[in-house]
C-alpha cells in the first residue's frame, strides 16, 4: 500500500468522528489527494482540522460592531459585503491560486452570500471550514512537490518551450488536480532553473527545495485555531480598509512588528503577504537602513543565524518570522529575499545585517551645506535631512527643558546654517514614513507666522483643526521640500502645508498617500486596529490616496504599482472638505513654468539623471514581465542579459565618480557586501537630487528677487487670503 493509500485509509476510519469541513463538503473532497505518491515524509501525520473557540466568537461579534459603528467608512454588513469577504478570504489564503481548484471553490458557492450574517453573530464555522480545506490542499500540494523531487530533478525536462506566469493573483482557478500537478511541476522547474543559473549543483538544489517544502509542510500540519481566526478576521476587516486589522493576543505584543524602537533587531516593519513576509518600511537609523541593501517590498525567503544553515520561512506565520529575525545586539542575521524589482519569485539575494538598537540620536535631523557655482554666481544651500518625526516623550513628560524633538533640532540646525551664510534651504523628507503628528504641526510653524496646519475629520464628520499658535518664524527664505513615494503620513502633512501656504515648492515624486488615523482598541481576545479619522490639508484636499503631488517632479526607482496607498486594495478614496482660512506667502504661478523649464534643461544633460532613467526603464521592463521561460537556454540568455545590464549601470555610476569599473558581476556583488559590512553604502540618486533641489532654490532667487535676503523679517509678496 502506498503512502497516499495508507493516508486515505486512516482518514476514512477517522472521518466519522470529525466535524466542520468534512461534514460540510463530504469525505470525497477531504480525500482529494492523488494516489501513488512516494514523498519521503512522516506518513503517520494527519491534518487535524481546527475549530473556533467561544472567546473567538465573542471577539468576532465585538469586531463586527466596531466596524459597523465606529469605522471612518460608513458601511453595513450585507449580502454584497459577504461576497467581498469571501473573495478577500480566498485571496488571503491562496492569493496566487496555487492550492485550490475551481471545483474546491465551487463547493462554497452556497455560503458565499451568507458569511456576513454569520460574522454578525459570531458563527465562525464557515470561515474555519474554508481554512481547513485550504490547509488540506496545501499539504497535498507540498506532498506532490516532494514526490517530484524524490524522482530527481534530472528527470525534469528543461528543453521544452514552456513558460510560467509570474503573478497569478488574477489567474483563473485551475480546473482540477491534474492541472494543479502540471502547474506545480512548472513551479518546481522554475525554482530549479533559478538556482542552476546561480551556479548551484543539483544535489544542493534538491536539498534546498526539500528543506523548503518540508518546512512548509510541517507548519501546515501545525495549524492552530488562532491562525484560522486571525486570517478570517483580517479578511473581514480588510473590506473596510487595508489599515484596519485584527491582532491576536500574541501579535498584539508585536504591534506593527516594529522591531527596533523597543527591541533589538534589524529595524524593519514587516507584514504578511500571501506565503511571504514582506518588508513594509525600514526604521530610520536602524541596522537595515544603515546597511543599505534591504528595501521596502522585498519578500523574505529564508533566515539564518550567524553561520548556521538558513531556515526557509515561506508559509510561516508572521510572528514566527519576527521571532527568528530578532536576537541579541551585535549578532548577525542573514536574510534571503526576493527583491522588490525581481522579474520573478525565484530571483533572490542574500543580505547579512548586524542586529542593534535604534538610538534616538541616529534618527535625528542632520544638516549639510552644499556649494553651487552658477554662471559666475556662488550659492550656499542648506540641506536638512529629517528621517522621521520624533520626540523624546519620556524626557518631555519628566520636564526636561532640553528634550530632543524634530522641531527643536531643526530650529537649531537652521540657525547654524544661517550663521554659515546659506542662501536657501532644502528640507529632505524622502523615505520619512511619518511619526509624531504634533511635531509635523510644530515644524510647519518654523516657516509660517501662525495658522492652521492640518484638518482631521472623524467618523462622526466632526472636523478638528490643528494650528501653529507661535508667531515666531525660524526661517522665511526660499525653500524646497524633497519627497518620494516613501514620504508618508506626517511628512505629507508638512509638505502639503508648505505647498498650500505658498511657503515653498515640493520637489520629487508623489508621496505615499497615507492620510488615515488608526486607533487600537482592546477586545476580550486580542486587539482591533481600526481607522477612525482622516487627514485633510488646509486647502481642503485629503492627503489620503493621492498624497502630495510635487510642483516639480523627479522620477524614482520605487515601483508605484506596489508601494503606496493607491496600490492597496480597498484603500479609502481621496476626497475634499472645506478649506480653512490661511495665508499665501508667495504665488509661484508667475515663475513655475520657467522653474520647470530650467530643471528639465539641466536634467537633459545630466549624466546622473540619464543613468537613473536608464535604470528605471530596465526595472520597469522586469516588472512588466507576465511570464518567464522554463527552457534552460532561453532562460540563461535572459539571465545573462539582465546581469550585463546590472553591471553596465553599476559601472556607469562608478565612472561618474571617477572610480574603476568592475570586471564582473561577482566583483560588483563582493564590493556591495564589503560596503554593507562597513555601513558605508552610497545612494547616488540622493546626492544629485539634493543638488537639483539646491539649483531650484537658486532659480527661485534669480527669478524673483523678493527671495534674495534671508536677513529681513519678511521678503515674500504681501500676504493674501487663500482662495
XYZ file of C-alpha atoms in Angstrom:
723
model
C 0.000 0.000 0.000
C 1.406 3.427 -0.953
C 1.776 6.367 1.403
C -1.260 8.068 -0.127
C -3.395 4.925 0.144
C -2.453 4.435 3.797
C -3.348 8.057 4.472
C -6.724 7.637 2.763
C -7.484 4.548 4.835
C -6.621 6.258 8.117
C -8.670 9.333 7.265
C -11.643 7.278 6.160
C -11.564 5.489 9.510
C -11.311 8.749 11.423
C -13.791 10.718 9.368
C -16.860 9.621 11.306
C -15.766 11.488 14.415
C -14.772 14.684 12.634
C -16.895 17.825 12.402
C -16.727 21.058 10.448
C -15.387 20.993 6.965
C -15.593 17.237 6.407
C -19.296 17.086 7.208
C -19.875 20.303 5.283
C -18.321 19.266 1.993
C -18.096 15.491 2.241
C -15.436 12.873 2.680
C -14.740 12.688 -1.042
C -13.448 16.250 -1.071
C -11.338 15.582 2.005
C -9.715 12.675 0.180
C -8.969 14.626 -2.979
C -5.235 13.841 -2.796
C -3.972 11.904 -5.819
C -2.827 8.323 -5.183
C 0.604 6.907 -5.860
C 2.796 9.495 -4.113
C 6.057 8.363 -2.556
C 7.289 11.509 -0.823
C 9.814 10.775 1.911
C 7.928 12.360 4.761
C 6.441 11.197 8.031
C 3.431 9.221 6.786
C 1.944 8.986 10.282
C 0.935 12.637 10.248
C -2.692 13.554 9.727
C -4.030 17.082 9.486
C -6.322 17.793 12.411
C -8.948 20.391 11.452
C -9.010 23.455 13.704
C -12.195 24.714 15.337
C -13.302 28.104 16.688
C -13.427 28.883 20.405
C -16.027 30.730 22.441
C -13.581 33.596 23.053
C -13.030 33.955 19.330
C -16.768 34.038 18.677
C -17.198 36.823 21.233
C -14.300 38.762 19.739
C -15.860 38.356 16.283
C -19.118 39.938 17.481
C -17.220 42.870 19.027
C -15.199 43.367 15.832
C -18.371 43.404 13.711
C -19.937 46.057 15.969
C -16.827 48.236 15.945
C -16.570 48.074 12.167
C -20.216 48.997 11.622
C -20.460 51.795 14.142
C -17.005 53.347 14.674
C -15.024 52.922 11.444
C -14.495 56.017 9.308
C -16.085 54.254 6.324
C -19.822 54.002 6.970
C -20.706 50.541 5.756
C -23.151 47.889 6.870
C -22.790 44.113 6.811
C -24.973 42.799 3.992
C -25.013 40.233 1.168
C -22.756 42.321 -1.042
C -20.182 42.631 1.720
C -20.497 38.888 2.347
C -19.305 38.171 -1.201
C -16.429 40.626 -0.760
C -15.350 38.881 2.444
C -15.443 35.531 0.669
C -13.231 36.764 -2.173
C -10.858 38.565 0.218
C -10.547 35.447 2.371
C -9.629 33.246 -0.581
C -7.099 35.895 -1.662
C -5.667 35.872 1.860
C -5.359 32.072 1.951
C -4.499 31.325 -1.682
C -3.678 34.641 -3.332
C -1.632 33.070 -6.131
C -4.297 30.429 -6.968
C -1.877 27.523 -6.470
C -3.679 25.329 -3.917
C -7.398 25.280 -4.678
C -9.137 24.093 -7.821
C -12.243 25.546 -9.378
C -14.124 22.533 -8.023
C -12.935 23.366 -4.490
C -14.058 26.976 -4.775
C -17.423 25.961 -6.207
C -18.052 23.811 -3.130
C -18.517 27.022 -1.153
C -20.774 28.882 -3.577
C -23.733 28.403 -1.274
C -22.072 30.074 1.697
C -20.670 32.989 -0.341
C -23.677 35.187 0.361
C -24.101 34.082 3.969
C -20.769 34.977 5.571
C -21.936 38.471 6.533
C -24.858 37.353 8.685
C -22.688 34.649 10.250
C -19.961 37.165 11.098
C -22.506 39.454 12.766
C -23.430 36.750 15.229
C -20.079 35.090 15.833
C -20.754 31.985 13.724
C -17.187 31.231 12.687
C -17.552 27.677 11.402
C -17.951 28.655 7.701
C -14.652 30.531 7.808
C -12.942 27.662 9.607
C -14.310 25.181 7.060
C -12.681 27.143 4.254
C -9.442 27.442 6.217
C -9.305 23.701 6.885
C -9.841 22.881 3.245
C -7.049 25.230 2.173
C -4.683 23.699 4.734
C -5.540 20.239 3.436
C -4.864 21.359 -0.128
C -1.583 22.974 0.921
C -0.490 19.669 2.433
C -1.427 17.824 -0.749
C 0.474 20.259 -2.955
C 3.594 20.057 -0.796
C 3.397 16.281 -0.762
C 3.199 16.344 -4.551
C 6.206 18.674 -4.754
C 8.244 16.369 -2.543
C 7.234 13.380 -4.669
C 8.543 15.171 -7.765
C 11.842 15.881 -6.015
C 12.065 12.236 -4.884
C 12.252 11.223 -8.541
C 15.247 13.527 -9.023
C 15.356 16.904 -10.728
C 17.358 15.334 -13.548
C 14.068 13.774 -14.706
C 12.581 17.231 -15.370
C 12.554 18.487 -18.962
C 14.182 21.894 -19.414
C 14.292 21.701 -23.199
C 10.624 22.309 -23.913
C 9.400 25.785 -24.844
C 7.294 26.256 -21.719
C 6.561 29.376 -19.685
C 5.146 30.063 -16.253
C 3.087 33.043 -15.236
C 4.914 35.371 -12.835
C 1.904 36.757 -10.945
C -1.151 34.507 -10.647
C -3.257 36.781 -8.445
C -5.599 37.456 -11.372
C -5.376 33.959 -12.862
C -8.329 31.593 -13.140
C -8.546 28.724 -10.667
C -7.120 25.553 -12.176
C -9.818 23.117 -13.252
C -8.716 20.022 -11.349
C -5.905 18.236 -9.520
C -4.215 17.217 -12.770
C -3.970 20.870 -13.814
C -2.508 21.771 -10.414
C 0.033 18.960 -10.783
C 1.132 20.479 -14.082
C 1.334 23.956 -12.534
C 3.382 22.718 -9.557
C 5.749 20.818 -11.815
C 6.365 24.107 -13.597
C 6.872 25.873 -10.271
C 9.498 23.323 -9.272
C 11.223 23.628 -12.652
C 11.238 27.394 -12.247
C 12.845 27.118 -8.811
C 15.439 24.662 -10.084
C 16.276 26.883 -13.069
C 16.825 29.909 -10.866
C 19.260 28.031 -8.623
C 21.088 26.461 -11.553
C 21.582 29.914 -13.014
C 23.021 30.921 -9.630
C 25.555 28.086 -10.182
C 24.260 25.680 -7.537
C 24.706 21.984 -8.258
C 21.716 19.673 -8.469
C 22.359 17.965 -5.115
C 22.368 21.326 -3.334
C 19.242 22.397 -5.225
C 17.363 19.236 -4.268
C 18.373 19.631 -0.627
C 17.363 23.291 -0.610
C 13.947 22.678 -2.165
C 13.216 19.677 0.035
C 14.012 21.733 3.140
C 11.693 24.452 1.871
C 8.747 22.167 1.192
C 9.260 20.029 4.293
C 9.358 23.179 6.436
C 6.124 24.444 4.905
C 4.542 21.017 5.312
C 5.482 20.881 8.983
C 3.819 24.232 9.571
C 0.719 23.247 7.659
C 0.279 20.284 9.997
C 0.810 22.598 12.979
C -2.012 24.984 12.045
C -3.720 26.464 15.085
C -7.228 27.717 15.716
C -5.766 31.182 16.233
C -4.199 31.108 12.747
C -7.588 30.479 11.167
C -9.300 33.121 13.287
C -6.709 35.805 12.570
C -6.790 35.070 8.831
C -10.591 35.172 8.743
C -10.868 38.349 10.797
C -8.251 40.137 8.709
C -10.093 39.223 5.519
C -13.235 40.624 7.193
C -11.643 43.864 8.439
C -9.827 44.489 5.151
C -13.154 45.167 3.446
C -13.296 48.477 5.322
C -9.711 49.499 4.530
C -6.209 47.960 4.438
C -5.078 49.569 7.705
C -7.864 48.057 9.797
C -6.774 44.700 11.154
C -7.146 42.201 13.952
C -4.227 41.325 16.226
C -4.276 38.004 18.030
C -3.140 38.072 21.672
C 0.388 37.122 20.604
C 0.519 39.523 17.651
C -0.699 42.310 19.933
C 2.632 42.069 21.722
C 4.342 42.909 18.430
C 2.026 45.723 17.332
C 3.179 46.873 13.876
C 6.152 44.474 14.245
C 8.448 47.478 14.707
C 11.472 45.579 15.842
C 13.853 48.381 16.638
C 12.179 51.064 18.698
C 11.888 48.965 21.829
C 13.552 45.653 20.958
C 16.859 44.656 19.448
C 16.569 43.589 15.834
C 17.150 44.882 12.314
C 14.839 47.906 12.332
C 12.176 46.882 9.829
C 8.396 46.877 9.798
C 7.023 43.627 8.383
C 3.674 42.323 7.222
C 2.279 39.077 5.810
C 1.962 38.946 2.027
C 0.399 35.651 0.915
C 3.068 32.991 1.583
C 5.755 35.572 2.239
C 6.769 38.059 4.888
C 7.217 41.460 3.217
C 9.287 44.478 4.224
C 6.895 47.431 4.628
C 9.451 50.066 5.579
C 12.807 50.499 7.264
C 13.151 52.402 10.503
C 15.478 55.401 10.051
C 18.760 54.895 11.841
C 18.137 51.162 12.196
C 20.600 48.425 11.217
C 18.774 47.524 7.976
C 18.513 51.162 6.928
C 22.215 51.781 7.555
C 23.240 48.501 5.923
C 21.576 49.747 2.765
C 20.588 46.618 0.818
C 17.171 45.691 2.234
C 14.359 47.642 0.550
C 10.595 48.132 1.018
C 8.540 45.440 -0.784
C 11.383 42.896 -0.571
C 9.982 39.488 0.470
C 11.824 37.193 2.880
C 12.547 33.641 1.742
C 14.877 32.382 4.490
C 16.546 33.477 7.725
C 19.925 32.310 9.022
C 21.566 32.920 12.399
C 25.285 33.691 12.118
C 26.995 30.815 10.308
C 24.080 28.412 10.713
C 22.117 26.969 7.798
C 19.269 29.178 6.583
C 15.704 28.318 7.597
C 13.142 28.662 4.813
C 10.231 30.784 6.100
C 7.870 30.720 3.121
C 4.445 29.919 4.525
C 5.422 30.771 8.102
C 3.294 32.900 10.387
C 4.406 36.499 10.721
C 5.106 36.243 14.446
C 7.340 33.212 13.862
C 9.394 35.064 11.257
C 9.738 38.029 13.600
C 10.981 35.748 16.379
C 13.668 34.389 14.036
C 14.845 37.831 12.942
C 15.032 39.261 16.432
C 18.076 38.492 18.502
C 20.806 39.854 20.763
C 22.644 43.035 19.898
C 25.745 42.673 17.674
C 24.697 39.222 16.447
C 24.288 38.725 12.699
C 21.118 37.612 10.936
C 21.183 36.785 7.225
C 18.061 37.219 5.135
C 17.475 35.705 1.729
C 14.968 37.957 -0.006
C 13.180 38.299 -3.313
C 13.997 41.898 -4.292
C 11.062 44.194 -4.950
C 12.275 44.675 -8.518
C 12.855 40.959 -9.250
C 11.363 39.744 -12.515
C 10.069 36.572 -10.796
C 9.912 34.922 -7.389
C 12.958 32.717 -7.974
C 15.430 35.601 -8.090
C 16.878 36.157 -4.621
C 19.746 37.921 -2.898
C 21.337 37.360 0.498
C 21.739 40.203 2.995
C 23.668 39.983 6.275
C 22.618 42.518 8.933
C 24.133 43.060 12.377
C 21.375 43.455 14.957
C 21.334 46.555 17.124
C 19.046 49.022 18.829
C 17.948 52.229 17.160
C 19.141 55.174 19.176
C 17.178 58.402 19.125
C 20.205 60.395 18.042
C 20.541 58.170 14.959
C 17.043 59.201 13.892
C 17.740 62.861 14.484
C 17.666 65.584 11.851
C 21.054 66.465 10.372
C 22.424 69.174 8.094
C 24.749 69.773 5.157
C 25.831 72.902 3.329
C 26.406 72.486 -0.407
C 28.083 74.984 -2.719
C 26.720 75.667 -6.206
C 28.526 77.588 -8.933
C 26.142 79.065 -11.499
C 27.270 81.392 -14.292
C 29.687 83.236 -12.060
C 27.383 83.344 -9.039
C 28.005 81.180 -5.980
C 25.202 79.877 -3.769
C 25.398 78.237 -0.363
C 22.401 75.947 0.033
C 21.494 74.479 3.399
C 20.156 70.930 3.475
C 18.316 69.434 6.455
C 17.627 65.708 6.407
C 14.642 64.635 8.517
C 14.395 60.806 8.627
C 11.352 60.708 10.943
C 9.177 62.950 13.125
C 10.393 62.136 16.618
C 10.189 63.388 20.185
C 11.652 62.093 23.420
C 8.322 61.742 25.202
C 9.836 60.420 28.421
C 12.146 63.426 28.787
C 9.277 65.740 27.835
C 6.970 64.271 30.485
C 9.790 64.444 33.044
C 10.021 68.190 32.444
C 13.481 68.132 30.877
C 13.833 71.562 29.193
C 16.373 70.134 26.734
C 14.368 67.132 25.487
C 15.006 66.136 21.861
C 12.417 66.614 19.147
C 12.310 67.167 15.404
C 11.219 70.785 15.698
C 13.816 71.700 18.333
C 16.609 70.090 16.336
C 15.562 71.672 13.032
C 15.311 75.115 14.630
C 18.885 74.748 15.889
C 20.147 73.462 12.537
C 18.503 76.346 10.685
C 20.267 78.845 12.914
C 23.600 77.099 12.359
C 23.082 77.173 8.591
C 22.123 80.845 8.691
C 25.274 81.552 10.658
C 27.169 79.784 7.862
C 25.597 82.139 5.315
C 23.124 79.918 3.492
C 21.224 81.448 0.564
C 18.348 78.983 0.597
C 17.135 75.800 2.257
C 16.256 72.261 1.167
C 14.274 70.045 3.569
C 14.784 66.368 2.679
C 11.769 64.220 3.618
C 12.475 61.295 1.304
C 11.887 57.935 2.976
C 10.401 59.696 6.009
C 7.463 57.487 6.965
C 5.991 59.934 9.488
C 5.912 59.806 13.267
C 4.663 62.271 15.883
C 1.800 64.349 14.461
C 2.376 67.267 16.825
C 5.957 67.507 15.559
C 4.721 67.915 11.962
C 2.400 70.662 13.221
C 5.193 72.417 15.130
C 7.648 72.056 12.238
C 5.298 73.869 9.871
C 5.286 76.630 12.490
C 9.012 77.247 11.940
C 8.194 78.541 8.438
C 4.915 80.453 8.911
C 3.807 83.172 11.327
C 0.845 81.244 12.677
C -2.223 79.464 11.375
C -3.799 76.061 10.732
C -1.564 73.184 9.622
C -3.875 70.189 9.138
C -7.532 69.208 9.455
C -8.659 65.904 10.963
C -12.105 64.605 10.076
C -13.539 61.937 12.393
C -16.044 59.179 11.695
C -18.892 61.367 13.024
C -17.897 64.044 10.421
C -16.637 66.374 13.131
C -13.596 68.281 11.855
C -10.735 69.216 14.160
C -8.057 71.715 13.101
C -4.502 71.740 14.415
C -2.846 75.163 14.499
C 0.564 76.695 14.883
C -0.004 79.336 17.547
C 3.596 80.529 17.767
C 4.079 83.727 15.726
C 7.865 83.342 15.660
C 9.478 82.176 12.396
C 12.811 80.357 12.292
C 13.301 80.758 8.545
C 11.497 82.864 5.963
C 13.730 82.392 2.909
C 13.421 80.336 -0.295
C 12.529 76.753 0.478
C 12.312 73.401 -1.334
C 10.880 70.223 0.236
C 12.092 66.938 -1.270
C 9.683 63.971 -1.228
C 9.437 60.484 -2.679
C 6.996 57.582 -2.600
C 8.153 56.581 0.899
C 7.335 60.012 2.357
C 4.168 59.307 4.327
C 1.750 60.490 6.994
C 3.329 63.362 8.983
C 5.720 64.025 6.074
C 2.745 64.552 3.795
C 1.117 66.906 6.282
C 4.246 69.068 6.404
C 4.840 69.039 2.627
C 1.161 69.743 1.931
C 1.079 72.691 4.341
C 4.248 74.223 2.842
C 2.652 73.870 -0.601
C -0.744 75.279 0.467
C 0.795 78.284 2.180
C 2.912 79.024 -0.885
C 5.798 78.888 1.513
C 7.992 76.738 -0.735
C 7.999 74.209 -3.541
C 7.648 70.439 -3.258
C 10.128 68.610 -5.498
C 10.499 64.876 -6.157
C 7.838 62.217 -6.612
C 4.283 61.697 -5.427
C 4.146 60.762 -1.750
C 2.715 57.561 -0.255
C -0.843 58.792 0.329
C -1.284 57.587 3.925
C -3.893 60.040 5.138
C -5.765 57.997 7.736
C -5.520 57.693 11.515
C -5.886 54.401 13.387
C -6.662 53.603 16.996
C -6.008 50.303 18.770
C -8.987 49.035 20.747
C -8.819 46.110 23.180
C -11.101 43.121 22.750
C -11.826 40.211 25.042
C -9.393 38.304 22.845
C -6.666 40.323 21.115
C -6.965 43.847 19.716
C -8.539 45.670 16.781
C -6.631 48.381 14.923
C -9.336 50.471 13.305
C -9.320 53.526 11.056
C -11.238 56.316 12.757
C -10.090 59.590 11.170
C -8.717 61.114 8.008
C -6.219 63.932 7.357
C -7.040 66.933 5.174
C -4.841 69.796 4.102
C -5.688 73.376 4.998
C -6.775 73.792 1.357
C -9.389 71.080 1.944
C -7.956 68.184 -0.061
C -7.119 64.944 1.702
C -3.612 63.508 1.758
C -5.281 60.072 1.624
C -4.761 58.014 -1.530
C -3.455 60.902 -3.650
C -0.682 62.032 -1.327
C 1.128 65.263 -2.204
C 1.791 65.906 -5.882
C 5.156 67.668 -6.344
C 5.392 71.035 -8.074
C 8.443 69.741 -9.945
C 8.634 66.003 -10.499
C 11.753 63.839 -10.378
C 11.183 60.150 -11.199
C 12.209 57.439 -8.747
C 13.251 53.788 -8.852
C 10.423 52.934 -6.436
C 7.615 50.946 -8.050
C 4.409 52.962 -7.539
C 2.273 49.984 -8.512
C 3.493 48.033 -5.464
C 4.237 50.732 -2.897
C 1.794 53.454 -1.914
C -1.753 53.817 -0.657
C -3.264 53.664 -4.138
C -1.555 50.270 -4.602
C -3.502 48.818 -1.647
C -6.827 47.047 -2.062
C -9.867 48.935 -0.761
C -7.903 51.988 0.367
C -10.137 54.881 1.396
C -10.566 57.297 -1.527
C -9.351 60.863 -1.906
C -11.967 63.497 -1.168
C -12.213 67.121 -0.152
C -13.766 69.217 2.594
C -13.973 72.953 3.133
C -10.688 74.844 3.175
C -9.780 76.763 6.307
C -8.584 80.383 6.097
C -4.819 80.510 5.642
C -2.176 82.804 4.229
C -0.495 82.532 0.817
C 3.042 83.775 1.314
C 4.079 83.583 -2.301
C 2.359 82.966 -5.626
C 4.623 80.713 -7.684
C 2.347 80.727 -10.729
C 4.364 83.514 -12.341
C 7.644 81.593 -12.229
C 6.757 77.891 -12.012
C 6.874 77.300 -15.790
C 10.343 78.838 -16.002
C 11.460 76.843 -12.958
C 10.305 73.618 -14.605
C 11.968 74.547 -17.891
C 15.306 75.230 -16.190
C 15.012 71.961 -14.286
C 14.294 69.982 -17.469
C 17.177 71.661 -19.291
C 19.612 70.708 -16.528
C 18.345 67.137 -16.413
C 18.500 66.737 -20.190
C 22.294 66.958 -19.949
C 22.695 65.370 -16.515
C 24.588 62.047 -16.707
C 23.218 61.083 -13.276
C 19.639 61.664 -14.407
C 20.138 59.855 -17.710
C 21.558 56.903 -15.791
C 18.587 56.974 -13.411
C 16.203 56.977 -16.379
C 18.023 54.012 -17.881
C 17.785 52.119 -14.606
C 14.074 52.920 -14.214
C 13.379 51.703 -17.753
C 15.299 48.496 -17.026
C 13.388 47.925 -13.780
C 10.058 48.619 -15.478
C 10.852 46.057 -18.154
C 11.466 43.453 -15.456
C 8.296 44.412 -13.580
C 6.158 44.180 -16.706
C 7.156 40.586 -17.461
C 3.993 38.475 -17.260
C 5.759 35.138 -17.671
C 9.241 33.600 -17.710
C 10.631 30.806 -19.816
C 11.259 27.306 -18.449
C 13.622 26.485 -21.295
C 17.152 26.441 -19.891
C 18.886 28.030 -22.881
C 16.263 30.756 -23.250
C 16.282 31.481 -19.537
C 20.075 31.503 -19.421
C 20.219 34.069 -22.226
C 17.673 36.269 -20.417
C 19.572 35.908 -17.143
C 22.871 36.875 -18.767
C 21.270 39.901 -20.412
C 19.912 41.071 -17.049
C 23.333 40.618 -15.439
C 25.038 42.551 -18.235
C 22.586 45.419 -17.787
C 23.060 45.488 -13.997
C 26.826 45.542 -14.427
C 26.637 48.241 -17.108
C 24.540 50.529 -14.899
C 26.795 49.955 -11.868
C 29.929 50.692 -13.910
C 28.420 53.801 -15.455
C 27.735 55.059 -11.934
C 31.323 54.310 -10.882
C 32.689 56.172 -13.883
C 30.669 59.223 -12.852
C 32.506 59.083 -9.523
C 35.863 58.604 -11.245
C 36.225 55.019 -9.998
C 37.459 51.915 -11.797
C 34.678 49.794 -13.339
C 34.031 46.227 -12.154
C 35.157 43.465 -14.487
C 32.310 41.126 -13.471
C 29.014 40.982 -11.635
C 30.713 38.845 -8.974
C 33.163 41.698 -8.317
C 30.249 44.128 -8.012
C 28.416 41.877 -5.528
C 31.586 41.330 -3.489
C 32.078 45.106 -3.303
C 28.451 45.574 -2.237
C 28.930 43.044 0.564
C 32.056 44.868 1.736
C 30.298 48.234 1.655
C 27.358 46.812 3.590
C 29.660 45.385 6.252
C 31.198 48.835 6.631
C 27.786 50.533 6.712
C 29.165 52.816 4.047
C 26.826 52.468 1.094
C 26.205 55.485 -1.105
C 22.942 56.268 -2.881
C 23.849 58.406 -5.858
C 20.241 59.327 -6.552
C 20.041 61.120 -3.209
C 23.194 63.116 -3.943
C 22.200 64.510 -7.317
C 18.562 65.052 -6.330
C 19.703 67.136 -3.363
C 21.921 69.170 -5.677
C 18.991 69.665 -8.023
C 16.880 70.841 -5.099
C 19.600 73.385 -4.388
C 19.587 74.551 -8.022
C 15.817 75.028 -7.880
C 16.242 77.169 -4.752
C 18.833 79.245 -6.629
C 16.443 79.545 -9.581
C 13.760 80.825 -7.221
C 16.105 83.553 -6.006
C 17.161 84.549 -9.516
C 13.625 84.642 -10.894
C 12.158 86.619 -8.007
C 14.480 88.927 -6.103
C 11.982 89.183 -3.288
C 13.592 85.932 -2.159
C 17.173 87.237 -2.090
C 17.566 88.344 1.521
C 17.117 85.997 4.418
C 18.022 88.662 6.945
C 14.874 90.774 6.592
C 11.782 89.811 8.593
C 9.623 89.373 5.505
C 10.754 89.185 1.911
C 7.855 87.450 0.214
C 4.987 89.106 -1.585
C 2.326 90.617 0.610
C 0.071 88.076 2.249
C -3.287 87.448 0.612
C -6.138 85.311 1.885
C -6.206 81.848 0.317
C -8.859 81.365 -2.336
